[in-house]
Short mmCIF file of C-alpha atoms and ligand atoms in Angstrom, two decimals:
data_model
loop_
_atom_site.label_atom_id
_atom_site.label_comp_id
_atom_site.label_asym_id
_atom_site.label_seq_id
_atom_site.Cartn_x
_atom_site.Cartn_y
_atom_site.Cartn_z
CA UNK A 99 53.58 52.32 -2.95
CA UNK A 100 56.89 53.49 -3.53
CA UNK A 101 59.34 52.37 -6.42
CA UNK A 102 63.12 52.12 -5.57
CA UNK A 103 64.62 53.08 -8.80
CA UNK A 104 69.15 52.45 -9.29
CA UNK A 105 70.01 55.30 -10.98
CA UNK A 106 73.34 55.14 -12.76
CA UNK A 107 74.62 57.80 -14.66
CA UNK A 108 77.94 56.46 -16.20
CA UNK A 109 80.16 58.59 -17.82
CA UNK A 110 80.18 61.61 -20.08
CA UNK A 111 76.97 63.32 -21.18
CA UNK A 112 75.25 60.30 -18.84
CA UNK A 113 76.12 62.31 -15.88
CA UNK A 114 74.46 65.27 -17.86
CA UNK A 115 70.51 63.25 -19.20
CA UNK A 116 70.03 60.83 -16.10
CA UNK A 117 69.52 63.93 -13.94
CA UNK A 118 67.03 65.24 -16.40
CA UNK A 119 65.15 61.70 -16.72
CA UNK A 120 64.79 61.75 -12.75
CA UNK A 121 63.70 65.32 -12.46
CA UNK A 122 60.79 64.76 -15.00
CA UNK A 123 59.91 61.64 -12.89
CA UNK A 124 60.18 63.45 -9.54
CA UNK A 125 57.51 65.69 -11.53
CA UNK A 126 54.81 63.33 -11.88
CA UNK A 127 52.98 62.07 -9.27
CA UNK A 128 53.93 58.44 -8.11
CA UNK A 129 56.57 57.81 -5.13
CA UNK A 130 59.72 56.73 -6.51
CA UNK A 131 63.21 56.09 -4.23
CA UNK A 132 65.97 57.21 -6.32
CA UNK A 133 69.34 54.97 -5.11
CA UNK A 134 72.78 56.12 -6.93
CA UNK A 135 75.79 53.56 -7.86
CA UNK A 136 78.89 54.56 -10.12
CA UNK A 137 80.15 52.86 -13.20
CA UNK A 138 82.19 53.88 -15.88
CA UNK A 139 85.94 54.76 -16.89
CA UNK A 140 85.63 57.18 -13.88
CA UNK A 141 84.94 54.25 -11.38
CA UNK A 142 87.20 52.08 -13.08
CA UNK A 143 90.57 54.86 -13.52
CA UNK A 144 89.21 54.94 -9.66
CA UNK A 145 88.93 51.84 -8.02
CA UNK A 146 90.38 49.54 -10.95
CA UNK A 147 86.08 48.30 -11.67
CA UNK A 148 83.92 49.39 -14.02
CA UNK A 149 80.97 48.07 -12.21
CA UNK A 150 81.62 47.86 -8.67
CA UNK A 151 79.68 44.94 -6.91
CA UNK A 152 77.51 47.92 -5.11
CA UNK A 153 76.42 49.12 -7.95
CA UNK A 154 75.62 45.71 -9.38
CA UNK A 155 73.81 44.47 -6.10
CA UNK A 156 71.61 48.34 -6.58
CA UNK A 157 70.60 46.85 -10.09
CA UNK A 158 69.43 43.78 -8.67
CA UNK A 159 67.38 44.69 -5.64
CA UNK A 160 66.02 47.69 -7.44
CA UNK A 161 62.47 47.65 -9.02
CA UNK A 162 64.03 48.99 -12.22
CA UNK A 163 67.27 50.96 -13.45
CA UNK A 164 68.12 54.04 -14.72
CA UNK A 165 71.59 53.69 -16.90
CA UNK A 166 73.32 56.87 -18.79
CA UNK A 167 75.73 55.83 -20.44
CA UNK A 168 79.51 54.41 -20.14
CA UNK A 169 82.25 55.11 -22.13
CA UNK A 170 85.68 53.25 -22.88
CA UNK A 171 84.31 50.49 -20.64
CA UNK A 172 80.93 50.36 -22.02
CA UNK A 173 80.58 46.65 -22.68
CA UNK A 174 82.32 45.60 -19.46
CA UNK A 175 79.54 47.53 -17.44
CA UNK A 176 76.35 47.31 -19.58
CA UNK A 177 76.71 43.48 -20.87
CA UNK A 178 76.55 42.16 -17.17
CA UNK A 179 74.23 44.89 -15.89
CA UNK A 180 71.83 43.49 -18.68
CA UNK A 181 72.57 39.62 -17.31
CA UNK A 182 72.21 41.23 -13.45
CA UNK A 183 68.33 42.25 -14.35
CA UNK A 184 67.99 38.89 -16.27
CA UNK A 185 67.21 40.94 -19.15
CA UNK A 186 66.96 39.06 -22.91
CA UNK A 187 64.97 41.21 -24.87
CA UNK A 188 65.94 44.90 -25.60
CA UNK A 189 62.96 46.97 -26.83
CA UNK A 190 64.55 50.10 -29.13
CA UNK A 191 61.38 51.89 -30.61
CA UNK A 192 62.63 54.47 -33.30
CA UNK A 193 59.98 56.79 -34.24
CA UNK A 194 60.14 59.96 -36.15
CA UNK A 195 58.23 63.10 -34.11
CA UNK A 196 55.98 65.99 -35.98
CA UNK A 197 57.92 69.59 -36.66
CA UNK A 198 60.98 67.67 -36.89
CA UNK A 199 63.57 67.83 -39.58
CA UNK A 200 63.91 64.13 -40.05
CA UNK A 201 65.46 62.06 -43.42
CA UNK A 202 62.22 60.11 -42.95
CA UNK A 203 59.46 61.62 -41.70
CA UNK A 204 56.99 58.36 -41.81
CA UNK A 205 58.95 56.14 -39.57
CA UNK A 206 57.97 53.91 -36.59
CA UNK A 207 59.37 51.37 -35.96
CA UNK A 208 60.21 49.42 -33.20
CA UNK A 209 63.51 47.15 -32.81
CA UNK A 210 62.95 43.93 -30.37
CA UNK A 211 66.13 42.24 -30.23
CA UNK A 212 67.63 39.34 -28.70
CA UNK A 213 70.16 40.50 -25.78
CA UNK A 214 72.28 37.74 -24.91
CA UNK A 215 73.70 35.46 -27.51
CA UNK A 216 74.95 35.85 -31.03
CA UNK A 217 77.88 37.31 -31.82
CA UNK A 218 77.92 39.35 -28.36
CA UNK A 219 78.55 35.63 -27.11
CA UNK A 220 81.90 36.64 -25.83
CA UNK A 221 83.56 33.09 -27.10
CA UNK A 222 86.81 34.43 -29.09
CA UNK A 223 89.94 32.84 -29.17
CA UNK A 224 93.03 33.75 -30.72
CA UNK A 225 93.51 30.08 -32.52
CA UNK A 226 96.96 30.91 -34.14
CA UNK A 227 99.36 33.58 -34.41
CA UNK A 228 97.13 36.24 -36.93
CA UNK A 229 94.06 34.30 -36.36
CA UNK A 230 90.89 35.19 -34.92
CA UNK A 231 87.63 33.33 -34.00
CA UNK A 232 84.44 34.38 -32.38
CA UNK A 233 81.60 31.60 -31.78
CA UNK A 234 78.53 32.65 -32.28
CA UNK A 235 75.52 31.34 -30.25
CA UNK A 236 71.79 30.83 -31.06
CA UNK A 237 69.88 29.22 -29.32
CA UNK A 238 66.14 27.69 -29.54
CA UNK A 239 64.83 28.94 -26.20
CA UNK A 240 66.63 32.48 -26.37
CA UNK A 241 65.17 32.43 -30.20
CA UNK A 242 61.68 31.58 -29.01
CA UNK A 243 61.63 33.57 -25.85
CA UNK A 244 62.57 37.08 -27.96
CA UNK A 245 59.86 36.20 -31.14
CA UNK A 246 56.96 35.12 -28.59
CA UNK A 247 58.20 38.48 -26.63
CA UNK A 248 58.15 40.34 -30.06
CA UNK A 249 54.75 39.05 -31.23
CA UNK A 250 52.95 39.78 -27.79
CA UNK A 251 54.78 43.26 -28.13
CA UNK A 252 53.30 44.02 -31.60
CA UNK A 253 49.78 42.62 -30.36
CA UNK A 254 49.77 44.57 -27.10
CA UNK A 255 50.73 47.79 -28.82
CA UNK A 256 48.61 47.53 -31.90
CA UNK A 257 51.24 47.02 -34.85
CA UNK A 258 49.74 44.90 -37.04
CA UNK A 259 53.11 43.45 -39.50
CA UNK A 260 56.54 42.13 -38.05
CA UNK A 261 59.86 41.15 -39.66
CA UNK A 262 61.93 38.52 -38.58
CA UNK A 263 65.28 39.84 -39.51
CA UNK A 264 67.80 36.95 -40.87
CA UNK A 265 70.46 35.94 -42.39
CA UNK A 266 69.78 31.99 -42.44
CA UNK A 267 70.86 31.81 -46.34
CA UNK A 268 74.38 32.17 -45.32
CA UNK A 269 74.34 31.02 -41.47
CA UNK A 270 72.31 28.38 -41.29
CA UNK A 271 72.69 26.47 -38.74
CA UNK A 272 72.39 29.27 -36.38
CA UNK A 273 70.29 31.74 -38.17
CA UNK A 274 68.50 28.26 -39.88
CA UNK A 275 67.60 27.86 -36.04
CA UNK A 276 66.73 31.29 -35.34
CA UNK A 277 63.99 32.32 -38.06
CA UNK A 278 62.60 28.21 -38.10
CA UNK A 279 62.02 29.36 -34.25
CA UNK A 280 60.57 32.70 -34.83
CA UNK A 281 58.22 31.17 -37.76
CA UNK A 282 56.82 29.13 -35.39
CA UNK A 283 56.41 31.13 -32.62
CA UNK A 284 54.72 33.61 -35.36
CA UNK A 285 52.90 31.06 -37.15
CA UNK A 286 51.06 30.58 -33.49
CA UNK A 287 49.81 34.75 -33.67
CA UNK A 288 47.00 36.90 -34.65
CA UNK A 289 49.79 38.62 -36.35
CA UNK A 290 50.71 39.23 -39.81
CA UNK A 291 54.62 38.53 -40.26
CA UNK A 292 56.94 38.51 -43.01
CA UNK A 293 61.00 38.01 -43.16
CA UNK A 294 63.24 39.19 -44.41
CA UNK A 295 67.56 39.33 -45.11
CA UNK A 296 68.70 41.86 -42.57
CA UNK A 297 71.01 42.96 -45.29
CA UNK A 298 68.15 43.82 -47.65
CA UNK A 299 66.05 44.95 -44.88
CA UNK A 300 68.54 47.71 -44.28
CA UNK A 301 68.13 49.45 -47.53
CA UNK A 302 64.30 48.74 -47.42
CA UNK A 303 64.36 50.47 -44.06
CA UNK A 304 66.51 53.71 -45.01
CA UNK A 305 64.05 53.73 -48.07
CA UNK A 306 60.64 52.76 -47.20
CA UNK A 307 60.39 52.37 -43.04
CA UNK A 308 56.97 53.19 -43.33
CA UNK A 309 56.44 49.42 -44.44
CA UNK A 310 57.58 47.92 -41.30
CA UNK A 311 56.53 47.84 -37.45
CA UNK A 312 57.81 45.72 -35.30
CA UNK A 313 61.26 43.74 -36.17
CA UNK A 314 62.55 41.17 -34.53
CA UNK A 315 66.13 41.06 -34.82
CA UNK A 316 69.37 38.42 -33.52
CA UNK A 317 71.54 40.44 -31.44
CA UNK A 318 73.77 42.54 -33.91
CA UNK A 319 71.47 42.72 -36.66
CA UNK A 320 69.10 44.76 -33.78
CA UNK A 321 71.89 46.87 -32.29
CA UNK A 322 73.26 48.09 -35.85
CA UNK A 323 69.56 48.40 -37.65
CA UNK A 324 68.38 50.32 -34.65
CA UNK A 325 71.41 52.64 -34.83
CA UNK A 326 70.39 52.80 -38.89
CA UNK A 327 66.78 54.15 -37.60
CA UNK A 328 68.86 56.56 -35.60
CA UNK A 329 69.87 58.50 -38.04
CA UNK A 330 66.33 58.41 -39.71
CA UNK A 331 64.56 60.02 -37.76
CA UNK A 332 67.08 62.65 -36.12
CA UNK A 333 69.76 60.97 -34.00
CA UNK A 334 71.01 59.16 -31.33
CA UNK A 335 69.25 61.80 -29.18
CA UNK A 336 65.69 60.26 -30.23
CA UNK A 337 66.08 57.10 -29.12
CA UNK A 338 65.44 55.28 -26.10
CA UNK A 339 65.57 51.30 -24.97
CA UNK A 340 64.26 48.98 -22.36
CA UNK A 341 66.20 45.99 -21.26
CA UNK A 342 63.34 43.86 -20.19
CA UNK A 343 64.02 40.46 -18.04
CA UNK A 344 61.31 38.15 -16.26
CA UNK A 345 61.20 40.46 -13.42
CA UNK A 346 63.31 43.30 -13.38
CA UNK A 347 64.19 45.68 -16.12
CA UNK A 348 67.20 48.18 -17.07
CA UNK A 349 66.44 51.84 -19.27
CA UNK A 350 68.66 53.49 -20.86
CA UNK A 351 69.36 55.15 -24.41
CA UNK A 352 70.74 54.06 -27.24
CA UNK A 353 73.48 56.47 -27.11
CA UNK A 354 76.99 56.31 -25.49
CA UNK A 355 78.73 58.94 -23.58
CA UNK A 356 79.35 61.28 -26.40
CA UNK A 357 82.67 62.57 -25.67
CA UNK A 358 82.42 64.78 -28.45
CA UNK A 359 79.99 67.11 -26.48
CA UNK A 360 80.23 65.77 -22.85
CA UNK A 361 80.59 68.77 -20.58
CA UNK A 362 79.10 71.03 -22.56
CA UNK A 363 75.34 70.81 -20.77
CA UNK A 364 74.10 71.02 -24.58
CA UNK A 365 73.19 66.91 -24.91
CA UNK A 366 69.52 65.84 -26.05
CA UNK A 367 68.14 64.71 -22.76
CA UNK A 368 65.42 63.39 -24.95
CA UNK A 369 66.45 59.74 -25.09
CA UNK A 370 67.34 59.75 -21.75
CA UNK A 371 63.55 61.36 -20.69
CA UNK A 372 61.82 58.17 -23.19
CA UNK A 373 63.87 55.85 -21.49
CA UNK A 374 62.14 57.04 -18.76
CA UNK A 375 58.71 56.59 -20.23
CA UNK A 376 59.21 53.25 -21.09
CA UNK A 377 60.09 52.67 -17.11
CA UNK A 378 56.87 53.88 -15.99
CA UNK A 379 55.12 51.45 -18.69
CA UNK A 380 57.13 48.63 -17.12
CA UNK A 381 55.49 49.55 -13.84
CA UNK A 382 52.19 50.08 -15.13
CA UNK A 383 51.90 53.78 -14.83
CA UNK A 384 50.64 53.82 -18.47
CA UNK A 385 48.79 57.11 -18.12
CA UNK A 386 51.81 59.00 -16.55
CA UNK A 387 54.12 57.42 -19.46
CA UNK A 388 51.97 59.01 -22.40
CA UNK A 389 51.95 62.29 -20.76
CA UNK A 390 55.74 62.05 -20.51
CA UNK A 391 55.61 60.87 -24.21
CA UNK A 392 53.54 63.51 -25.41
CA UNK A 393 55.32 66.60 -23.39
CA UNK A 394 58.29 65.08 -24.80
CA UNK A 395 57.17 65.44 -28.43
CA UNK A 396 55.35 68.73 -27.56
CA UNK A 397 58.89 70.45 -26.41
CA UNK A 398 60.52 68.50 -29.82
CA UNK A 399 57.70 70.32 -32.09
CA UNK A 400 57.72 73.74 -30.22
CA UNK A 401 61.09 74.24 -29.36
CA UNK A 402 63.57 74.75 -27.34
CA UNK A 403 66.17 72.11 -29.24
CA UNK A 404 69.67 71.46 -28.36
CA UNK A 405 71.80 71.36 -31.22
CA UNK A 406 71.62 68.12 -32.29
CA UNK A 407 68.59 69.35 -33.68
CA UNK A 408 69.58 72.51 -34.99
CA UNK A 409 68.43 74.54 -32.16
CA UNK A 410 70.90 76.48 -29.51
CA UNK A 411 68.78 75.23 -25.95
CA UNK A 412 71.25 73.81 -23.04
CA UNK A 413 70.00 70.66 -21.97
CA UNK A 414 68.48 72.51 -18.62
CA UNK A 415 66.74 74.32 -21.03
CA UNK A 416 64.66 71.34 -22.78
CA UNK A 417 64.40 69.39 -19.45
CA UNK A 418 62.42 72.70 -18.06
CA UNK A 419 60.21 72.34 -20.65
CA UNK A 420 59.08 69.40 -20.08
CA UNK A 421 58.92 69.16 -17.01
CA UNK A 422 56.54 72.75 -17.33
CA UNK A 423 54.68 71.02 -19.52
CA UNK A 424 53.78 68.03 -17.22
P1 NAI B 703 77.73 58.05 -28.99
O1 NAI B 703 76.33 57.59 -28.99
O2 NAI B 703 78.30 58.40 -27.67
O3 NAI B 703 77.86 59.33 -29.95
C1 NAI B 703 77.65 59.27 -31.36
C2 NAI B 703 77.33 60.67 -31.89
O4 NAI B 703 76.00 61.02 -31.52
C3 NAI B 703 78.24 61.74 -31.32
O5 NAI B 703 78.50 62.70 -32.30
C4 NAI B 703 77.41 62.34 -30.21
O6 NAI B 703 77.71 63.69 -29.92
C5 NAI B 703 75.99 62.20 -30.74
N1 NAI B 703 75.05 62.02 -29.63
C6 NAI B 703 74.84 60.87 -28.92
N2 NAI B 703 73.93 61.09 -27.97
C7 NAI B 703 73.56 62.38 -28.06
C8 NAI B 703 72.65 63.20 -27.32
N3 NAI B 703 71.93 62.72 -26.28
N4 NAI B 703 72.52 64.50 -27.67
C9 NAI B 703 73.22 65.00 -28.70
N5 NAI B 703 74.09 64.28 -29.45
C10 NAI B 703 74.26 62.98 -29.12
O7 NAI B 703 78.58 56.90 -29.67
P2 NAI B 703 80.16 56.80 -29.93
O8 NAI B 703 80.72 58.14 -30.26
O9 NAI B 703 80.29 55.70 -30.89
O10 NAI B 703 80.78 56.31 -28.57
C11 NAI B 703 81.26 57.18 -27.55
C12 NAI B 703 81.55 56.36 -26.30
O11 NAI B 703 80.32 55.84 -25.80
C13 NAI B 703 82.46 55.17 -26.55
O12 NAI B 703 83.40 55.14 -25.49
C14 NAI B 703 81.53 53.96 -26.51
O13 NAI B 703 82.18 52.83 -25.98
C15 NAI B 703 80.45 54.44 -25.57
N6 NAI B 703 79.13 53.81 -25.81
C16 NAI B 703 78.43 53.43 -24.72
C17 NAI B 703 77.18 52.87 -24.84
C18 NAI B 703 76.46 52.51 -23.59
O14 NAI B 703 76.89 52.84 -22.52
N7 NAI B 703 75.31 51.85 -23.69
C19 NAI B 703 76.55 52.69 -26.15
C20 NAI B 703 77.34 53.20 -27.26
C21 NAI B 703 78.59 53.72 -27.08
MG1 MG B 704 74.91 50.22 -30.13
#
């Protein structure tokens, strides 16, 4: 059976992981049929869209996607590629990996956040001359859909505590609605939850992430605490995400398009290479994602590191590597 994959690299160091994400999968042994499409500034300064309809028709019809990065035009390209593959949960597993210099070495963790309302609503109006407002949505079934998603998650893959992340004291008609939902959704597991104040929760995580598992976060709380997990356990070059819909599913990594070292063939393909691994789980090639996983963290322990990580390796360099060690 073969697997037509959309591959879209985006802009900046995009252009430079994808390739290195499809090499390792052209390494392993299941039939995939790799389809390009543009997006980006480049697209856009070219044809005046960021995401041409092409490339958004390639998302659809394609058993999953591949995304770099974007950069300027990053929300105008990634928001509706997400609502393209139907996608409301976005899966953003931080982990910290052996032989690695990381500010917590005990962390792992995995972010399951809501991916279509909240703040990222996209209701703002200006209401006066100096005056802002931005609506933000929450919703019972989004709420219930990402916690029953989050507790099967944590179930599936053996973590046995999850956080609802909150802030219901202060919002509470919205985040009221949001935890009441997720309570009862967890109230309904095998599962041991607790919540918690996402505030709060972000100084228990940069102190103590070895407490939690699985969090379940609204849509901002997950995109800035999964950023905060970033930076404990080595960088934005650690961590990869799955935007995961009813049928189809978009892969990409947390980062952006790094215009501080685009062009320089020295980015972390490593985020780019997960993202990867978490495509072949999607498609049930559960075997050929560990091996990924694990020649992934073998090349992290062993060497060679770009240097992000301290090391001097081009990202060629690591993406050989792996792939010699599949
Ligand atoms: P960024 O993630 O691109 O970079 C933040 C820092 O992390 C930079 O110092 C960068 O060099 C480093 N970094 C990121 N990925 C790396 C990798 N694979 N290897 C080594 N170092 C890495 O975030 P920033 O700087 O806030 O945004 C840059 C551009 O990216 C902006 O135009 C933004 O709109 C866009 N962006 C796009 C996203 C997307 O397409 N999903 C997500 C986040 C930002
Ligand atoms: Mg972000």
């Amino acid at each position: 059976m073969t697997h037509e994959i959309a591959v879209i690299p985006g802009d900046g160091i995009g252009q430079e992981v994808t390739p290195a994400a499809v090499e390792v999968l052209e390494a392993i042994d299941v039939d995939f049929d790799f389809v390009e499409g543009e997006a980006g500034d480049a697209v856009k300064e070219e044809t005046g869209e960021a995401l041409p309809t092409q490339t958004r028709e390639l998302a659809a019809d394609a058993d999953a996607t591949l995304f770099g990065a974007a950069g300027e035009t990053a929300a105008d390209v990634i928001l509706p590629l997400r609502d393209v593959v139907g996608s409301f949960a976005n899966v953003r597993p931080a982990r910290s990996y052996p032989g690695l210099d990381a500010v917590q070495p005990d962390t792992d963790l995995v972010f399951i956040r809501e991916n279509t309302e909240g703040v990222y609503s996209g209701i703002e109006a200006e209401i006066d001359e100096g005056v802002r407002t931005l609506t933000r949505v929450i919703t019972e079934d989004a709420s219930r859909e990402i916690a029953e998603f989050g507790f099967r998650y944590a179930k599936q893959n053996g973590f046995d505590d999850v956080t609802i992340a909150h802030k219901a004291n202060v919002m509470r008609q919205t985040d009221g609605l949001f935890l009441e939902t997720a309570e009862e959704v967890g109230d309904s597991f095998d599962v041991d939850y607790d919540t918690a104040l996402m505030d709060a929760l972000a100084m228990h995580l940069v102190m103590h992430p070895e407490d939690y598992g699985v969090v379940i976060c609204p849509n901002l709380a997950g995109d800035m605490l999964s950023d905060l997990a970033a930076g404990l356990v080595g960088g934005l070059g650690l961590l990869p995400s799955a935007n995961v819909g009813e049928e189809n599913a978009l892969f990409e990594p947390v980062h952006g398009s790094a215009p501080d070292i685009a062009g320089q063939g020295i980015a972390n393909p490593s985020a780019m290479i997960l993202s990867a691994a978490m495509l072949l789980d999607h498609l049930e090639y559960g075997d050929e994602a560990t091996a990924v996983r694990e020649a992934v963290e073998g090349v992290l322990a062993d060497g060679p590191r770009t240097p992000d990580l301290g090391g001097d390796a081009s990202t060629d360099e690591v993406t050989e590597a792996v792939v010699d060690r599949l």
